mmCIF file of C-alpha atoms in Angstrom:
data_model
loop_
_atom_site.group_PDB
_atom_site.id
_atom_site.type_symbol
_atom_site.label_atom_id
_atom_site.label_comp_id
_atom_site.label_asym_id
_atom_site.label_seq_id
_atom_site.Cartn_x
_atom_site.Cartn_y
_atom_site.Cartn_z
ATOM 1 C CA UNK A 27 33.900 140.431 16.069
ATOM 2 C CA UNK A 28 33.083 138.622 12.886
ATOM 3 C CA UNK A 29 35.904 136.948 10.985
ATOM 4 C CA UNK A 30 36.031 135.193 7.627
ATOM 5 C CA UNK A 31 38.686 132.557 6.931
ATOM 6 C CA UNK A 32 39.759 131.215 3.570
ATOM 7 C CA UNK A 33 42.316 128.539 4.315
ATOM 8 C CA UNK A 34 43.461 127.911 0.732
ATOM 9 C CA UNK A 35 45.692 130.760 -0.503
ATOM 10 C CA UNK A 36 46.124 129.167 -3.930
ATOM 11 C CA UNK A 37 44.465 126.390 -5.878
ATOM 12 C CA UNK A 38 44.610 125.030 -9.388
ATOM 13 C CA UNK A 39 42.219 122.897 -11.407
ATOM 14 C CA UNK A 40 42.219 121.384 -14.863
ATOM 15 C CA UNK A 41 39.848 122.836 -17.394
ATOM 16 C CA UNK A 42 36.423 121.104 -17.324
ATOM 17 C CA UNK A 43 37.051 119.706 -13.844
ATOM 18 C CA UNK A 44 35.288 120.657 -10.600
ATOM 19 C CA UNK A 45 36.902 122.602 -7.765
ATOM 20 C CA UNK A 46 35.698 123.608 -4.313
ATOM 21 C CA UNK A 47 36.895 126.698 -2.468
ATOM 22 C CA UNK A 48 36.411 126.743 1.280
ATOM 23 C CA UNK A 49 35.264 129.549 3.540
ATOM 24 C CA UNK A 50 34.474 129.537 7.231
ATOM 25 C CA UNK A 51 33.226 132.403 9.322
ATOM 26 C CA UNK A 52 32.694 133.219 12.938
ATOM 27 C CA UNK A 53 29.615 135.036 14.186
ATOM 28 C CA UNK A 54 27.077 134.872 16.966
ATOM 29 C CA UNK A 55 24.394 136.374 14.758
ATOM 30 C CA UNK A 56 21.572 134.372 13.231
ATOM 31 C CA UNK A 57 20.598 136.828 10.493
ATOM 32 C CA UNK A 58 23.355 137.546 8.005
ATOM 33 C CA UNK A 59 24.367 137.238 4.372
ATOM 34 C CA UNK A 60 27.260 135.556 2.614
ATOM 35 C CA UNK A 61 28.778 136.308 -0.764
ATOM 36 C CA UNK A 62 31.448 135.042 -3.123
ATOM 37 C CA UNK A 63 33.205 137.623 -5.284
ATOM 38 C CA UNK A 64 35.593 136.978 -8.154
ATOM 39 C CA UNK A 65 38.410 139.376 -9.049
ATOM 40 C CA UNK A 66 40.175 138.532 -12.333
ATOM 41 C CA UNK A 67 43.478 140.158 -13.263
ATOM 42 C CA UNK A 68 41.355 142.840 -14.943
ATOM 43 C CA UNK A 69 40.705 143.986 -11.368
ATOM 44 C CA UNK A 70 36.923 144.346 -11.287
ATOM 45 C CA UNK A 71 35.241 142.593 -8.368
ATOM 46 C CA UNK A 72 32.313 140.585 -9.726
ATOM 47 C CA UNK A 73 29.562 139.056 -7.607
ATOM 48 C CA UNK A 74 29.456 135.312 -8.195
ATOM 49 C CA UNK A 75 26.778 134.153 -5.788
ATOM 50 C CA UNK A 76 25.068 135.082 -2.526
ATOM 51 C CA UNK A 77 23.285 133.252 0.253
ATOM 52 C CA UNK A 78 20.902 134.481 2.931
ATOM 53 C CA UNK A 79 21.501 132.722 6.237
ATOM 54 C CA UNK A 80 17.787 132.144 6.860
ATOM 55 C CA UNK A 81 17.493 130.121 3.646
ATOM 56 C CA UNK A 82 18.259 126.439 3.984
ATOM 57 C CA UNK A 83 18.455 125.834 0.253
ATOM 58 C CA UNK A 84 21.914 126.240 -1.220
ATOM 59 C CA UNK A 85 22.243 128.989 -3.825
ATOM 60 C CA UNK A 86 23.214 128.114 -7.398
ATOM 61 C CA UNK A 87 24.152 130.255 -10.390
ATOM 62 C CA UNK A 88 24.829 128.213 -13.513
ATOM 63 C CA UNK A 89 28.181 126.443 -12.924
ATOM 64 C CA UNK A 90 28.588 127.977 -9.468
ATOM 65 C CA UNK A 91 26.968 126.557 -6.350
ATOM 66 C CA UNK A 92 27.512 126.793 -2.645
ATOM 67 C CA UNK A 93 27.447 124.335 0.218
ATOM 68 C CA UNK A 94 26.108 126.366 3.123
ATOM 69 C CA UNK A 95 26.404 124.629 6.491
ATOM 70 C CA UNK A 96 25.015 127.105 9.021
ATOM 71 C CA UNK A 97 25.745 125.071 12.128
ATOM 72 C CA UNK A 98 29.326 124.516 11.019
ATOM 73 C CA UNK A 99 29.616 128.149 9.831
ATOM 74 C CA UNK A 100 30.917 126.971 6.493
ATOM 75 C CA UNK A 101 30.220 128.450 3.061
ATOM 76 C CA UNK A 102 32.149 126.693 0.294
ATOM 77 C CA UNK A 103 31.983 127.511 -3.410
ATOM 78 C CA UNK A 104 31.874 124.758 -6.013
ATOM 79 C CA UNK A 105 32.795 125.562 -9.597
ATOM 80 C CA UNK A 106 31.761 122.882 -12.082
ATOM 81 C CA UNK A 107 33.142 122.481 -15.609
ATOM 82 C CA UNK A 108 35.939 124.967 -14.854
ATOM 83 C CA UNK A 109 36.824 127.351 -17.652
ATOM 84 C CA UNK A 110 39.977 129.358 -18.317
ATOM 85 C CA UNK A 111 37.990 132.515 -17.641
ATOM 86 C CA UNK A 112 37.420 131.350 -14.067
ATOM 87 C CA UNK A 113 41.061 132.106 -13.286
ATOM 88 C CA UNK A 114 40.863 134.819 -10.632
ATOM 89 C CA UNK A 115 41.130 135.677 -6.969
ATOM 90 C CA UNK A 116 37.986 134.598 -5.120
ATOM 91 C CA UNK A 117 36.868 136.420 -1.978
ATOM 92 C CA UNK A 118 34.318 135.139 0.483
ATOM 93 C CA UNK A 119 32.435 137.935 2.247
ATOM 94 C CA UNK A 120 30.099 138.218 5.214
ATOM 95 C CA UNK A 121 27.563 140.998 5.739
ATOM 96 C CA UNK A 122 25.221 141.776 8.576
ATOM 97 C CA UNK A 123 23.559 144.889 9.916
ATOM 98 C CA UNK A 124 25.347 146.749 12.671
ATOM 99 C CA UNK A 125 23.570 148.386 15.602
ATOM 100 C CA UNK A 126 23.641 151.665 13.694
ATOM 101 C CA UNK A 127 21.866 150.074 10.739
ATOM 102 C CA UNK A 128 24.833 150.123 8.428
ATOM 103 C CA UNK A 129 25.978 147.185 6.333
ATOM 104 C CA UNK A 130 29.615 146.445 5.651
ATOM 105 C CA UNK A 131 31.418 143.563 4.026
ATOM 106 C CA UNK A 132 33.897 141.537 6.012
ATOM 107 C CA UNK A 133 36.121 139.881 3.437
ATOM 108 C CA UNK A 134 38.232 136.771 3.711
ATOM 109 C CA UNK A 135 41.869 136.861 2.617
ATOM 110 C CA UNK A 136 41.093 135.324 -0.766
ATOM 111 C CA UNK A 137 41.908 132.181 -2.734
ATOM 112 C CA UNK A 138 43.836 132.526 -5.982
ATOM 113 C CA UNK A 139 42.420 130.017 -8.462
ATOM 114 C CA UNK A 140 44.213 129.069 -11.633
ATOM 115 C CA UNK A 141 42.462 127.006 -14.290
ATOM 116 C CA UNK A 142 44.916 124.977 -16.355
ATOM 117 C CA UNK A 143 44.426 124.177 -20.037
ATOM 118 C CA UNK B 26 31.337 146.083 -19.430
ATOM 119 C CA UNK B 27 31.453 147.607 -15.988
ATOM 120 C CA UNK B 28 28.499 149.750 -14.945
ATOM 121 C CA UNK B 29 30.629 151.627 -12.443
ATOM 122 C CA UNK B 30 33.194 153.715 -14.286
ATOM 123 C CA UNK B 31 36.394 154.870 -12.620
ATOM 124 C CA UNK B 32 38.891 157.358 -14.000
ATOM 125 C CA UNK B 33 41.778 157.462 -14.391
ATOM 126 C CA UNK B 34 42.753 153.797 -14.620
ATOM 127 C CA UNK B 35 46.315 154.578 -13.595
ATOM 128 C CA UNK B 36 47.726 157.543 -11.678
ATOM 129 C CA UNK B 37 51.286 158.331 -10.675
ATOM 130 C CA UNK B 38 51.780 161.311 -8.408
ATOM 131 C CA UNK B 39 54.346 162.878 -6.142
ATOM 132 C CA UNK B 40 53.828 163.299 -2.452
ATOM 133 C CA UNK B 41 53.192 167.025 -2.808
ATOM 134 C CA UNK B 42 50.672 166.753 -5.642
ATOM 135 C CA UNK B 43 46.923 167.170 -5.495
ATOM 136 C CA UNK B 44 44.855 164.849 -7.640
ATOM 137 C CA UNK B 45 41.360 163.414 -7.712
ATOM 138 C CA UNK B 46 39.850 160.030 -8.489
ATOM 139 C CA UNK B 47 36.446 159.919 -10.107
ATOM 140 C CA UNK B 48 33.675 157.334 -10.013
ATOM 141 C CA UNK B 49 30.394 157.402 -11.926
ATOM 142 C CA UNK B 50 27.370 155.159 -12.033
ATOM 143 C CA UNK B 51 24.127 155.638 -13.932
ATOM 144 C CA UNK B 52 22.149 152.779 -12.454
ATOM 145 C CA UNK B 53 20.232 154.992 -10.024
ATOM 146 C CA UNK B 54 22.097 153.529 -7.079
ATOM 147 C CA UNK B 55 21.851 155.484 -3.846
ATOM 148 C CA UNK B 56 24.865 154.197 -1.930
ATOM 149 C CA UNK B 57 28.466 154.586 -3.103
ATOM 150 C CA UNK B 58 31.685 153.306 -1.584
ATOM 151 C CA UNK B 59 35.459 153.799 -1.715
ATOM 152 C CA UNK B 60 37.776 150.886 -0.973
ATOM 153 C CA UNK B 61 41.555 150.601 -0.841
ATOM 154 C CA UNK B 62 43.115 147.314 -1.948
ATOM 155 C CA UNK B 63 46.732 146.300 -1.551
ATOM 156 C CA UNK B 64 48.203 143.530 -3.704
ATOM 157 C CA UNK B 65 46.891 140.054 -2.874
ATOM 158 C CA UNK B 66 44.736 141.454 -0.058
ATOM 159 C CA UNK B 67 40.978 141.939 0.237
ATOM 160 C CA UNK B 68 39.497 145.410 -0.219
ATOM 161 C CA UNK B 69 39.386 147.653 2.839
ATOM 162 C CA UNK B 70 36.420 149.988 3.216
ATOM 163 C CA UNK B 71 37.291 153.688 3.401
ATOM 164 C CA UNK B 72 34.079 155.703 2.967
ATOM 165 C CA UNK B 73 30.377 155.164 2.360
ATOM 166 C CA UNK B 74 27.930 157.711 0.984
ATOM 167 C CA UNK B 75 24.230 157.048 1.363
ATOM 168 C CA UNK B 76 21.805 159.382 -0.427
ATOM 169 C CA UNK B 77 24.756 161.689 -1.106
ATOM 170 C CA UNK B 78 25.627 162.033 2.563
ATOM 171 C CA UNK B 79 28.721 160.612 4.187
ATOM 172 C CA UNK B 80 27.549 157.770 6.429
ATOM 173 C CA UNK B 81 30.773 155.892 7.160
ATOM 174 C CA UNK B 82 34.373 157.100 7.479
ATOM 175 C CA UNK B 83 36.602 154.231 8.536
ATOM 176 C CA UNK B 84 39.093 156.511 10.319
ATOM 177 C CA UNK B 85 40.756 157.382 7.031
ATOM 178 C CA UNK B 86 43.589 159.975 7.183
ATOM 179 C CA UNK B 87 42.556 163.492 6.203
ATOM 180 C CA UNK B 88 44.849 163.432 3.170
ATOM 181 C CA UNK B 89 41.967 161.512 1.573
ATOM 182 C CA UNK B 90 38.884 163.678 1.110
ATOM 183 C CA UNK B 91 35.710 162.202 -0.393
ATOM 184 C CA UNK B 92 33.007 164.165 -2.144
ATOM 185 C CA UNK B 93 29.621 163.177 -3.554
ATOM 186 C CA UNK B 94 28.368 166.072 -5.740
ATOM 187 C CA UNK B 95 25.278 164.151 -6.898
ATOM 188 C CA UNK B 96 23.777 160.696 -6.796
ATOM 189 C CA UNK B 97 25.766 159.504 -9.826
ATOM 190 C CA UNK B 98 29.202 160.839 -9.002
ATOM 191 C CA UNK B 99 31.751 160.123 -6.294
ATOM 192 C CA UNK B 100 35.166 161.749 -6.043
ATOM 193 C CA UNK B 101 38.192 161.060 -3.897
ATOM 194 C CA UNK B 102 40.503 164.036 -3.528
ATOM 195 C CA UNK B 103 44.121 163.241 -2.745
ATOM 196 C CA UNK B 104 46.693 165.543 -1.179
ATOM 197 C CA UNK B 105 50.105 164.997 0.396
ATOM 198 C CA UNK B 106 49.919 161.229 0.061
ATOM 199 C CA UNK B 107 52.540 158.841 1.405
ATOM 200 C CA UNK B 108 54.240 155.964 -0.430
ATOM 201 C CA UNK B 109 52.188 153.487 1.610
ATOM 202 C CA UNK B 110 49.061 154.915 -0.003
ATOM 203 C CA UNK B 111 50.054 153.252 -3.279
ATOM 204 C CA UNK B 112 47.268 150.747 -3.963
ATOM 205 C CA UNK B 113 44.267 149.926 -6.114
ATOM 206 C CA UNK B 114 41.328 152.175 -5.248
ATOM 207 C CA UNK B 115 37.950 150.623 -5.936
ATOM 208 C CA UNK B 116 34.625 152.357 -6.152
ATOM 209 C CA UNK B 117 31.364 150.471 -5.660
ATOM 210 C CA UNK B 118 27.661 151.244 -5.600
ATOM 211 C CA UNK B 119 24.510 149.538 -4.402
ATOM 212 C CA UNK B 120 20.867 150.156 -5.270
ATOM 213 C CA UNK B 121 19.394 151.274 -1.993
ATOM 214 C CA UNK B 122 20.733 153.412 0.816
ATOM 215 C CA UNK B 123 23.391 152.052 3.091
ATOM 216 C CA UNK B 124 20.888 150.691 5.608
ATOM 217 C CA UNK B 125 20.014 147.659 3.532
ATOM 218 C CA UNK B 126 21.691 144.389 2.820
ATOM 219 C CA UNK B 127 22.467 144.313 -0.892
ATOM 220 C CA UNK B 128 25.361 143.303 -3.099
ATOM 221 C CA UNK B 129 27.698 145.997 -4.303
ATOM 222 C CA UNK B 130 28.707 146.622 -7.903
ATOM 223 C CA UNK B 131 32.383 147.414 -8.318
ATOM 224 C CA UNK B 132 34.329 149.440 -10.856
ATOM 225 C CA UNK B 133 37.648 148.432 -12.396
ATOM 226 C CA UNK B 134 39.616 150.553 -9.971
ATOM 227 C CA UNK B 135 42.348 153.177 -10.208
ATOM 228 C CA UNK B 136 45.916 151.954 -9.752
ATOM 229 C CA UNK B 137 47.633 154.694 -7.729
ATOM 230 C CA UNK B 138 51.397 154.950 -7.358
ATOM 231 C CA UNK B 139 53.003 157.517 -5.050
ATOM 232 C CA UNK B 140 56.570 158.488 -5.868
#
């Protein structure tokens, strides 16, 4: 079974600094997809960034980038120039097709990030 | 602004009540999802509708009854709930049917409290 591990329950970072959130996963598949979601106190889950496993190039979205190490099964999220609005719970998620053709997320346990003024 | 709208935002109900949660999206998405989320935990998938047909039921108790009247609307009917059912209920949608890899768009959720 696939598992997703986020080993940092809580982190904090000073405004304008850079922070990296870690995520590791366990799978025997070669074709899969990885996502980072952000859930602020307002509750809505917002997609931050996604990565297809077959792509070697790391995904970037403005201040957010990932370090995808397929062999190590690692998918960390780097947030540059942290802003107060980045304060949220961050979930790493894994998705792959099942034998029945359905797709489901497998979420990690989350990292609570607090950006300090 | 969220493109997936959930109502109500908060709901308090007794264990003998019957209530419904509503989710709407007007993005033309063809897959819709219900999740249950406990505090400080990741969301847990409950149901998936693909092209208005139930495609996944994650062994959810029958006191939760989903309904998809049309491609834009998803309901979750609640009856005889237990205190442990108190949680945040999230609705999500994705553009294509459930057989495709694609990110999901989430609503703000309904905070449900069972007395």
